[in-house]
PDB file of C-alpha atoms in Angstrom:
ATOM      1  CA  UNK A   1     -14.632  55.711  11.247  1.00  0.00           C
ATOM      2  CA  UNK A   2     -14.251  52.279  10.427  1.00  0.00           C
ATOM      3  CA  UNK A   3     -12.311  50.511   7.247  1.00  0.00           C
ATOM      4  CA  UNK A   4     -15.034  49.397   5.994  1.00  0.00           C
ATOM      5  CA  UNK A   5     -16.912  52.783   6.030  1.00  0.00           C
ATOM      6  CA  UNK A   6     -13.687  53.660   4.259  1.00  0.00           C
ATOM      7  CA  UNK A   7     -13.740  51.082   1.415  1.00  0.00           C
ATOM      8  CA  UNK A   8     -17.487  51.376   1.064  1.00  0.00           C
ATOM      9  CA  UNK A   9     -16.926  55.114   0.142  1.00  0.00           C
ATOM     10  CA  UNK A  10     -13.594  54.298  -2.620  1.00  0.00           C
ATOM     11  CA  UNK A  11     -15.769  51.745  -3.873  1.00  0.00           C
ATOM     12  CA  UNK A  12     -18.761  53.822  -4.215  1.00  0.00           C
ATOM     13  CA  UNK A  13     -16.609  56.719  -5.731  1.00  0.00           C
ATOM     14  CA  UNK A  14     -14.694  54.124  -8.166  1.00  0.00           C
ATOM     15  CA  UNK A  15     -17.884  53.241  -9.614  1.00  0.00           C
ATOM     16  CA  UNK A  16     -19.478  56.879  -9.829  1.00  0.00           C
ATOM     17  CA  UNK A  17     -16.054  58.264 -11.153  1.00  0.00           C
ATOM     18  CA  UNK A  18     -16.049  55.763 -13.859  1.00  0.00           C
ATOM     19  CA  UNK A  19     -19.817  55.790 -15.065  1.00  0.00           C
ATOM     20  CA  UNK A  20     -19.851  59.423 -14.969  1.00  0.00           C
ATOM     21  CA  UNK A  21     -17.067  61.025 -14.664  1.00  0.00           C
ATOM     22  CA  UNK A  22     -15.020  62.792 -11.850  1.00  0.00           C
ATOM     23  CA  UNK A  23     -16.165  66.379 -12.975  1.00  0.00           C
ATOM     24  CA  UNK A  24     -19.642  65.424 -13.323  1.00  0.00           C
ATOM     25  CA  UNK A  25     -19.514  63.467  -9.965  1.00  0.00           C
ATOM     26  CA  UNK A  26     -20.675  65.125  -6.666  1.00  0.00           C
ATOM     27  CA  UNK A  27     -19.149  64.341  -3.290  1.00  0.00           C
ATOM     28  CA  UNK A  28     -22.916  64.396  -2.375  1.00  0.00           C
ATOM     29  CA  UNK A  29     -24.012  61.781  -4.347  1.00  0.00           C
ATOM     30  CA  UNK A  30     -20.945  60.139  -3.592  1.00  0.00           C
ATOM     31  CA  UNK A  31     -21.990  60.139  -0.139  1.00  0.00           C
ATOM     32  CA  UNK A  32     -25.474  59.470  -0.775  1.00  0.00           C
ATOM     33  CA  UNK A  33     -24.983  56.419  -2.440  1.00  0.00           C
ATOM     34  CA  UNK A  34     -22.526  55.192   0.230  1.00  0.00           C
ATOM     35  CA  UNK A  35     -24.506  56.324   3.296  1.00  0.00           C
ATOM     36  CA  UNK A  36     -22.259  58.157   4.568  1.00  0.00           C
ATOM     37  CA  UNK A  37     -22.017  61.518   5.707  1.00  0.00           C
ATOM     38  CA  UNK A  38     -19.278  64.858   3.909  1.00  0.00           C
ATOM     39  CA  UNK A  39     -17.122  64.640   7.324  1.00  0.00           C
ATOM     40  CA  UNK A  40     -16.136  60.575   6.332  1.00  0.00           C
ATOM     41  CA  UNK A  41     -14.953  61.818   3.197  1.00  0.00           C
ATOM     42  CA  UNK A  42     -12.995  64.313   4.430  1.00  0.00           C
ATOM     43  CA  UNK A  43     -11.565  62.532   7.420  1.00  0.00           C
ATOM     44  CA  UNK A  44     -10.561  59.817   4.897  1.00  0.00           C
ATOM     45  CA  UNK A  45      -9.335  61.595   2.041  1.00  0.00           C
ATOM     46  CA  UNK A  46      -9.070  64.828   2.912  1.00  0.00           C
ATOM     47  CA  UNK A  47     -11.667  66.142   0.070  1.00  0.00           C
ATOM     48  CA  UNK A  48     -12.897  64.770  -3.923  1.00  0.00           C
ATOM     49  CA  UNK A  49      -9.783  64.804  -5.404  1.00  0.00           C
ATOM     50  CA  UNK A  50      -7.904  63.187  -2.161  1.00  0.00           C
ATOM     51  CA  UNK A  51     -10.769  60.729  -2.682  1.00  0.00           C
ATOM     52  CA  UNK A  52     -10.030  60.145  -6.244  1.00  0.00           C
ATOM     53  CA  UNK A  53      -6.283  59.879  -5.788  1.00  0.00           C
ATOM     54  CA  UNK A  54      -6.822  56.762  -3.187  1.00  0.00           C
ATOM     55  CA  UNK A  55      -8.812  55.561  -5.468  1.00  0.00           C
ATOM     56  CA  UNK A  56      -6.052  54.845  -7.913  1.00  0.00           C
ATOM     57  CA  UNK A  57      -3.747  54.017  -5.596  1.00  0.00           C
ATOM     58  CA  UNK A  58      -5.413  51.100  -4.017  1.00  0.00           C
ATOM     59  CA  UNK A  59      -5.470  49.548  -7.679  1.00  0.00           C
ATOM     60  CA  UNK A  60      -2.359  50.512  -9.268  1.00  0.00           C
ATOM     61  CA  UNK A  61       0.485  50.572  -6.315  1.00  0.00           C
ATOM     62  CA  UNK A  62      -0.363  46.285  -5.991  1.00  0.00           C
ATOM     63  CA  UNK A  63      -0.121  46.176 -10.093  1.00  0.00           C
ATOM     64  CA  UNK A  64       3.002  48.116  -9.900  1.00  0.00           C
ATOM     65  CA  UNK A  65       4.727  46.313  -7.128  1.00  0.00           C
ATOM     66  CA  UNK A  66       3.457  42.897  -8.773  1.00  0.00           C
ATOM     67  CA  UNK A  67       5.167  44.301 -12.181  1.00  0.00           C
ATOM     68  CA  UNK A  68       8.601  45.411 -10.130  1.00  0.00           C
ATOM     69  CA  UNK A  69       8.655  41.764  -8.273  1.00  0.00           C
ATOM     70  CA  UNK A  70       8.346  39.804 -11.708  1.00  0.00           C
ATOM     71  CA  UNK A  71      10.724  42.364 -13.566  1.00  0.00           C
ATOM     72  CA  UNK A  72      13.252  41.569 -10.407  1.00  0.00           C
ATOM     73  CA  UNK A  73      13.090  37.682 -10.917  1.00  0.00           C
ATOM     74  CA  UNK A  74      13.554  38.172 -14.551  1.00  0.00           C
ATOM     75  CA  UNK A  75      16.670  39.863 -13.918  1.00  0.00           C
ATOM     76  CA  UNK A  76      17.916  37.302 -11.601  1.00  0.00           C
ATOM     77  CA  UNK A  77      17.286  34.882 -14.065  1.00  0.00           C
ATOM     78  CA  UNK A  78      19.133  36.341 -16.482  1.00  0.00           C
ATOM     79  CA  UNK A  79      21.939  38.045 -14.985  1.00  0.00           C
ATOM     80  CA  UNK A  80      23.999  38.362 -18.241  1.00  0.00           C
ATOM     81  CA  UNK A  81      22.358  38.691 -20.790  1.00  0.00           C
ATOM     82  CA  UNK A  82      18.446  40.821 -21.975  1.00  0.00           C
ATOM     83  CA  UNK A  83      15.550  39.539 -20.524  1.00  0.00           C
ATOM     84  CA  UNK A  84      13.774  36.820 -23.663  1.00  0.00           C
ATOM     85  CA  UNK A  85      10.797  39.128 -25.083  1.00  0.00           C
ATOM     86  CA  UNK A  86       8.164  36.869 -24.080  1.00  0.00           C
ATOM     87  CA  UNK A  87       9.048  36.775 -20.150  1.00  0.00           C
ATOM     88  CA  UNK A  88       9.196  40.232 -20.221  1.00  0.00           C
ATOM     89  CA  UNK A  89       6.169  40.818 -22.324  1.00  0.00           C
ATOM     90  CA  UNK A  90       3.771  38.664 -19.823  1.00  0.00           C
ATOM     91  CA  UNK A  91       5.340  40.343 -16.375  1.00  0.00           C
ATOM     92  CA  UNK A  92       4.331  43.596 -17.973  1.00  0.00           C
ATOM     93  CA  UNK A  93       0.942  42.217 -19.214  1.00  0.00           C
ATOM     94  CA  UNK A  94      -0.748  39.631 -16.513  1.00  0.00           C
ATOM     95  CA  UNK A  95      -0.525  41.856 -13.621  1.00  0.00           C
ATOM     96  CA  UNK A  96      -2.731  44.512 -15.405  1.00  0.00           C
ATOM     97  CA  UNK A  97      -5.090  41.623 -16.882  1.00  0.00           C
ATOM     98  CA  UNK A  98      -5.413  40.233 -13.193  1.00  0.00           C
ATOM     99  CA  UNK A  99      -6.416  44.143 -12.085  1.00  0.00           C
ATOM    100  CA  UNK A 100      -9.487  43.800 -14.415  1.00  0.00           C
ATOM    101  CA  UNK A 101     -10.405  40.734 -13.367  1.00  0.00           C
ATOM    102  CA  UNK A 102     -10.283  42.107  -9.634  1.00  0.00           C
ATOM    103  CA  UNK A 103     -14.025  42.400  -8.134  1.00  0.00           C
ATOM    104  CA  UNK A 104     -15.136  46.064  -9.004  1.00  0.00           C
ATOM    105  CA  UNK A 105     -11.831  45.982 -11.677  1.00  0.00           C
ATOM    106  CA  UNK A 106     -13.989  47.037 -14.544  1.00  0.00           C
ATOM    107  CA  UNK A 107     -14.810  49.989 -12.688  1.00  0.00           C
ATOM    108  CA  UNK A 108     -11.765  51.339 -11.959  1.00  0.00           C
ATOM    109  CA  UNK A 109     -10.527  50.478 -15.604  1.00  0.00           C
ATOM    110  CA  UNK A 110     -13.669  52.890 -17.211  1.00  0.00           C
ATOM    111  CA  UNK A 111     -12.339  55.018 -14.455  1.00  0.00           C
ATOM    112  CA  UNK A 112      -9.238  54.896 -16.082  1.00  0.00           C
ATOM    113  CA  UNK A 113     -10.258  55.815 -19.452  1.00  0.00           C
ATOM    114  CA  UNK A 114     -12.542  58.505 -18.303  1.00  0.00           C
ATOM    115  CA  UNK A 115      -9.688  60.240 -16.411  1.00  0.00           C
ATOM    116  CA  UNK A 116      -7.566  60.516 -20.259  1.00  0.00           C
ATOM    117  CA  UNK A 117     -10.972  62.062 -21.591  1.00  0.00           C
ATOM    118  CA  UNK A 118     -11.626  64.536 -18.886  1.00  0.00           C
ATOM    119  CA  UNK A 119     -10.529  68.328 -19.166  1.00  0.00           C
ATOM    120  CA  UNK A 120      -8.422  68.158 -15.974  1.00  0.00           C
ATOM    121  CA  UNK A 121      -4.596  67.903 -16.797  1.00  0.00           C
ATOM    122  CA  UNK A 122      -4.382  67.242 -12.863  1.00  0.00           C
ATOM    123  CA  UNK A 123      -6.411  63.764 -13.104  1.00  0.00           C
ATOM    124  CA  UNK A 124      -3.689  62.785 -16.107  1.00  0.00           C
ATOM    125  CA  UNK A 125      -0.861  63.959 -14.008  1.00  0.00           C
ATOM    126  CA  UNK A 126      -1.882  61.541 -11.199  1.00  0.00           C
ATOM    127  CA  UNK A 127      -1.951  58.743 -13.479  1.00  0.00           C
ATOM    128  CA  UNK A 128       1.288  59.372 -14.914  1.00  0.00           C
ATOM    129  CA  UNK A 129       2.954  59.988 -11.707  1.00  0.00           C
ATOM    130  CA  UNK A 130       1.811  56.960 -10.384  1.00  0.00           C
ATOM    131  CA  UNK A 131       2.652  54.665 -13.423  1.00  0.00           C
ATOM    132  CA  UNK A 132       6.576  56.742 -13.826  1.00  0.00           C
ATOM    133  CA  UNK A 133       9.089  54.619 -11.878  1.00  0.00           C
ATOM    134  CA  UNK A 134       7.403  51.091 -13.284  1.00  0.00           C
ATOM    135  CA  UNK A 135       7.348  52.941 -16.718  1.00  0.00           C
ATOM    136  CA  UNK A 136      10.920  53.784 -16.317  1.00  0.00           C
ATOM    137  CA  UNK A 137      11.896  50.237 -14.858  1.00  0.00           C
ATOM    138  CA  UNK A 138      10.369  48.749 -18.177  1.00  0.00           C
ATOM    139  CA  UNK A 139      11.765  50.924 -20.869  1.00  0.00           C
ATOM    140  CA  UNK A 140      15.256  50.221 -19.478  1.00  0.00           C
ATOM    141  CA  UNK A 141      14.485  46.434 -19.830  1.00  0.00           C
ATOM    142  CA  UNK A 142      12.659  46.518 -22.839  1.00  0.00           C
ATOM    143  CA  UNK A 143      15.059  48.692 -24.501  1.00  0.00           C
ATOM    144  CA  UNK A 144      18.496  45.988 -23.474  1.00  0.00           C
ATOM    145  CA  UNK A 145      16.294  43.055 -24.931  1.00  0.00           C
ATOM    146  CA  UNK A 146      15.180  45.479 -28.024  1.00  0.00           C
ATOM    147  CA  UNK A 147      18.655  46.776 -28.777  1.00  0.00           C
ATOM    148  CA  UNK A 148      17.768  47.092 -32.336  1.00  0.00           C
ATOM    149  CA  UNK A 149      14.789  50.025 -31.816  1.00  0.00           C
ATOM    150  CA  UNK A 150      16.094  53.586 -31.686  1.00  0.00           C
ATOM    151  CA  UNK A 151      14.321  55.376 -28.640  1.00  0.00           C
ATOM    152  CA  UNK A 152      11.569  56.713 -30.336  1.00  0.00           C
ATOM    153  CA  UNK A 153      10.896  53.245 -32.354  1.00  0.00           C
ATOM    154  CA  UNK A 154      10.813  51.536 -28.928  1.00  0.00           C
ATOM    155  CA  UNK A 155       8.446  54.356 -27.135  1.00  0.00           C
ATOM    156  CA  UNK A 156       6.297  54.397 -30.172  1.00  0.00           C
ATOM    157  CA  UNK A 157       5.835  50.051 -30.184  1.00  0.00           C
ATOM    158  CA  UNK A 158       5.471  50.380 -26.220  1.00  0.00           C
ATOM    159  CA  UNK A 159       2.618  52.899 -26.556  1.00  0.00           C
ATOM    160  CA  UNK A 160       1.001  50.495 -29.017  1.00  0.00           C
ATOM    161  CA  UNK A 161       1.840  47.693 -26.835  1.00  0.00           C
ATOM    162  CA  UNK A 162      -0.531  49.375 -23.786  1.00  0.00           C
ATOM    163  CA  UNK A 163      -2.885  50.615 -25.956  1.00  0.00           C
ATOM    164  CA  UNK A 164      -4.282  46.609 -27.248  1.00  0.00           C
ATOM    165  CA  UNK A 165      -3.613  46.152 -23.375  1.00  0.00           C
ATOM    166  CA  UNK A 166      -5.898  48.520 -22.527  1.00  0.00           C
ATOM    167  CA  UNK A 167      -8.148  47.012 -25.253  1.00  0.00           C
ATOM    168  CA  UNK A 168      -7.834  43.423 -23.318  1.00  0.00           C
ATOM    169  CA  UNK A 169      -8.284  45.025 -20.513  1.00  0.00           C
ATOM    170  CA  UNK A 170     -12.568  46.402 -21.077  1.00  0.00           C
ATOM    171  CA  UNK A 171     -13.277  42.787 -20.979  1.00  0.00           C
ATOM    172  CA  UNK A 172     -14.612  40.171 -22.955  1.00  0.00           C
ATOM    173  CA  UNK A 173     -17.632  42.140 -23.952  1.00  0.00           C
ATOM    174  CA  UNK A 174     -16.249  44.223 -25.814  1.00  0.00           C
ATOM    175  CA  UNK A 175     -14.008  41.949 -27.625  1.00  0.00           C
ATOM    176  CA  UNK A 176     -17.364  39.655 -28.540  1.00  0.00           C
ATOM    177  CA  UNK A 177     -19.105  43.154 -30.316  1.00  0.00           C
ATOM    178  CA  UNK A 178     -16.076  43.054 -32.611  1.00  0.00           C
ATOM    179  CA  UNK A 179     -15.206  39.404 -33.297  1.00  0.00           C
ATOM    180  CA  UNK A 180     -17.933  37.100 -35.231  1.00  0.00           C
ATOM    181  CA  UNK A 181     -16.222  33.702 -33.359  1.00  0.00           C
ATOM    182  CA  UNK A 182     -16.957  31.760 -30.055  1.00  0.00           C
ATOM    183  CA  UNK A 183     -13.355  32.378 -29.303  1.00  0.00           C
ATOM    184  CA  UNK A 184     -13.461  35.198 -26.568  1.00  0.00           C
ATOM    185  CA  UNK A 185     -16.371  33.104 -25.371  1.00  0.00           C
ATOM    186  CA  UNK A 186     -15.009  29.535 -24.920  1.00  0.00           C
ATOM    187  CA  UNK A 187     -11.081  30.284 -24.618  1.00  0.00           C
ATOM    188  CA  UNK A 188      -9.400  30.389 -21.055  1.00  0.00           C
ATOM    189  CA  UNK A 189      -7.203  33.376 -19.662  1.00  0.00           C
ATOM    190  CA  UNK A 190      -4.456  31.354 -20.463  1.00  0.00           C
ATOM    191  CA  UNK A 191      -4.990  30.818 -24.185  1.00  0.00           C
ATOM    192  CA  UNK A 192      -5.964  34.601 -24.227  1.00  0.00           C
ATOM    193  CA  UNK A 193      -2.714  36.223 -22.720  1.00  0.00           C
ATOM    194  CA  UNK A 194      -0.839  33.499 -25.024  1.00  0.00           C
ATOM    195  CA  UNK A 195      -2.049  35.071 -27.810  1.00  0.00           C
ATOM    196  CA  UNK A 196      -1.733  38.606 -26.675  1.00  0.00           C
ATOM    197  CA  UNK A 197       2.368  37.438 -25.425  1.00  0.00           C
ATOM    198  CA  UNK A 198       2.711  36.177 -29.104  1.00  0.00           C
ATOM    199  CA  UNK A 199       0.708  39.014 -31.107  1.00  0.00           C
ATOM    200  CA  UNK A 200       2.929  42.012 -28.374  1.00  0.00           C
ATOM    201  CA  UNK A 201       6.004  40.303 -29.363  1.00  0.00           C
ATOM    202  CA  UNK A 202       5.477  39.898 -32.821  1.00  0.00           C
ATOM    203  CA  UNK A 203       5.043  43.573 -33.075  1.00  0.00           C
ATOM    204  CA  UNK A 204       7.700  44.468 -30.882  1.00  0.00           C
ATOM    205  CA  UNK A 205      10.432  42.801 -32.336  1.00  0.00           C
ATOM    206  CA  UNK A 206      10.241  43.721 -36.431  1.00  0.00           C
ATOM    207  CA  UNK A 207      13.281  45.189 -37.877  1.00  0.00           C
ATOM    208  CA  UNK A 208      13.062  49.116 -36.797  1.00  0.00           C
ATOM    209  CA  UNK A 209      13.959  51.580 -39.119  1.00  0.00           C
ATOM    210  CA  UNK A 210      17.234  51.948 -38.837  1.00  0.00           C
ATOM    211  CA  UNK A 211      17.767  48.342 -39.891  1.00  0.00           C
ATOM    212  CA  UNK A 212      15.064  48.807 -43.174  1.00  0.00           C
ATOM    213  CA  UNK A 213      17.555  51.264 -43.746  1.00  0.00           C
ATOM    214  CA  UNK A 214      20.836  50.247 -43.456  1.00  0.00           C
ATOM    215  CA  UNK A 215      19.908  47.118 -45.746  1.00  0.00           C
ATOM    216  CA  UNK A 216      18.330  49.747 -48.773  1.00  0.00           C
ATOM    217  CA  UNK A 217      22.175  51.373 -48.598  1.00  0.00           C
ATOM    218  CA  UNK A 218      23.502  47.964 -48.781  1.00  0.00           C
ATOM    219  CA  UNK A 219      21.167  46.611 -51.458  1.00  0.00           C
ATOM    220  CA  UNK A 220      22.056  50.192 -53.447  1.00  0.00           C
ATOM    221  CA  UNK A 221      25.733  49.561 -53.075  1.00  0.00           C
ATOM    222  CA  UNK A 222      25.297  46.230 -54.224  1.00  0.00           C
ATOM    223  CA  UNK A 223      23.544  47.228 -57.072  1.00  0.00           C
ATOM    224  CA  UNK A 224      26.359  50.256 -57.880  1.00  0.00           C
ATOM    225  CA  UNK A 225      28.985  47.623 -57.732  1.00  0.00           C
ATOM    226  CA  UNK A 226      27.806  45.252 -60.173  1.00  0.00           C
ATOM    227  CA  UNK A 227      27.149  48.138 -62.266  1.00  0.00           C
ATOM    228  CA  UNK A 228      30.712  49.282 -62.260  1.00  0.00           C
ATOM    229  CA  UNK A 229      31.704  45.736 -62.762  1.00  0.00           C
TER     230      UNK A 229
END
């Protein structure tokens, strides 16, 4: 069994998996469509959802090493202080851009979506498990540089924060359906992770609740006070 015959069958299943679905897709026509024969796949992967779990793994173990290596340099960089929003912001953002932009990326990223939509906790799990110790890595960084968030402000604005890179992430197509301008047409990757840096960060960093808060007590104390007076 050669690597190729082993590629030709992830990239077969990647794009199968995401246009239809992992429930809906056979390891038949899996195998059809790659011309190959059952006994590849299972050499290989051991079965469909061996298959499927390679499948992620050959996309998001480079993306998470890429993220850990740029989160490292940031850190030595800064040794004493958080990690400037922005930095941080584009080592979480680029590496997953650059995965889309991958030949066969916009594949694996319907893939992606399909596997939130499917009725198979297991194909969630996977994900999750994969994506834990970078997820982990990132909260503790984003959390010293956001000092001001509570935990749950800073989950809640990170979950946002995935979900418009997710949104970046299905491609310029989509984005030209929505907007009316040239812009996703004519601007350069560069000019669109700029914005996306600057649009993340914007959000990230408003005043959390706690702070809203805290200045309502002191404008109502104020207020008391020159009452009394």
């Amino acid at each position: 069994m050669s690597a190729n015959t082993k590629t030709r069958i992830m990239d077969t299943a990647e794009m199968l998996f995401g246009a239809e679905g992992f429930n809906a897709t056979s390891l038949r026509t899996i195998t059809q469509a790659a011309n190959v024969n059952l006994a590849a796949v299972n050499y290989h992967f051991g079965g469909k959802l061996g298959l499927l779990e390679a499948v992620y793994q050959r996309r998001i173990d480079p993306m998470n090493k890429q993220r850990l290596k740029r989160l490292e340099q940031l850190r030595n960089s800064h040794p004493n202080s958080p990690i400037p929003l922005p930095e941080l912001v584009r080592a979480f953002v680029e590496p997953a851009l650059a995965l889309s932009r991958q030949p066969g990326g916009q594949h694996f990223i319907k893939l992606l979506g399909r596997s939130y939509m499917e009725p198979r906790p297991v194909l969630q799990d996977k994900v999750r498990e994969m994506f834990a110790e970078t997820s982990d890595r990132f909260v503790e960084a984003f959390s010293q540089t956001l000092a001001h968030l509570s935990k749950d402000e800073l989950y809640c604005r990170m979950h946002f924060m995935v979900g418009v890179l997710a949104y970046c992430m299905t491609g310029a197509d989509m984005m030209r359906i929505i907007a009316s301008s040239r812009f996703f047409e004519d601007a350069s990757s560069e000019t669109l992770i700029t914005n996306l840096v600057r649009f993340i960060c914007n959000g990230m960093a408003a005043p959390g609740s706690i702070e809203t808060a805290t200045s309502e007590e002191t404008n109502i104390e104020s207020n008391v006070i020159a009452l009394e007076g």
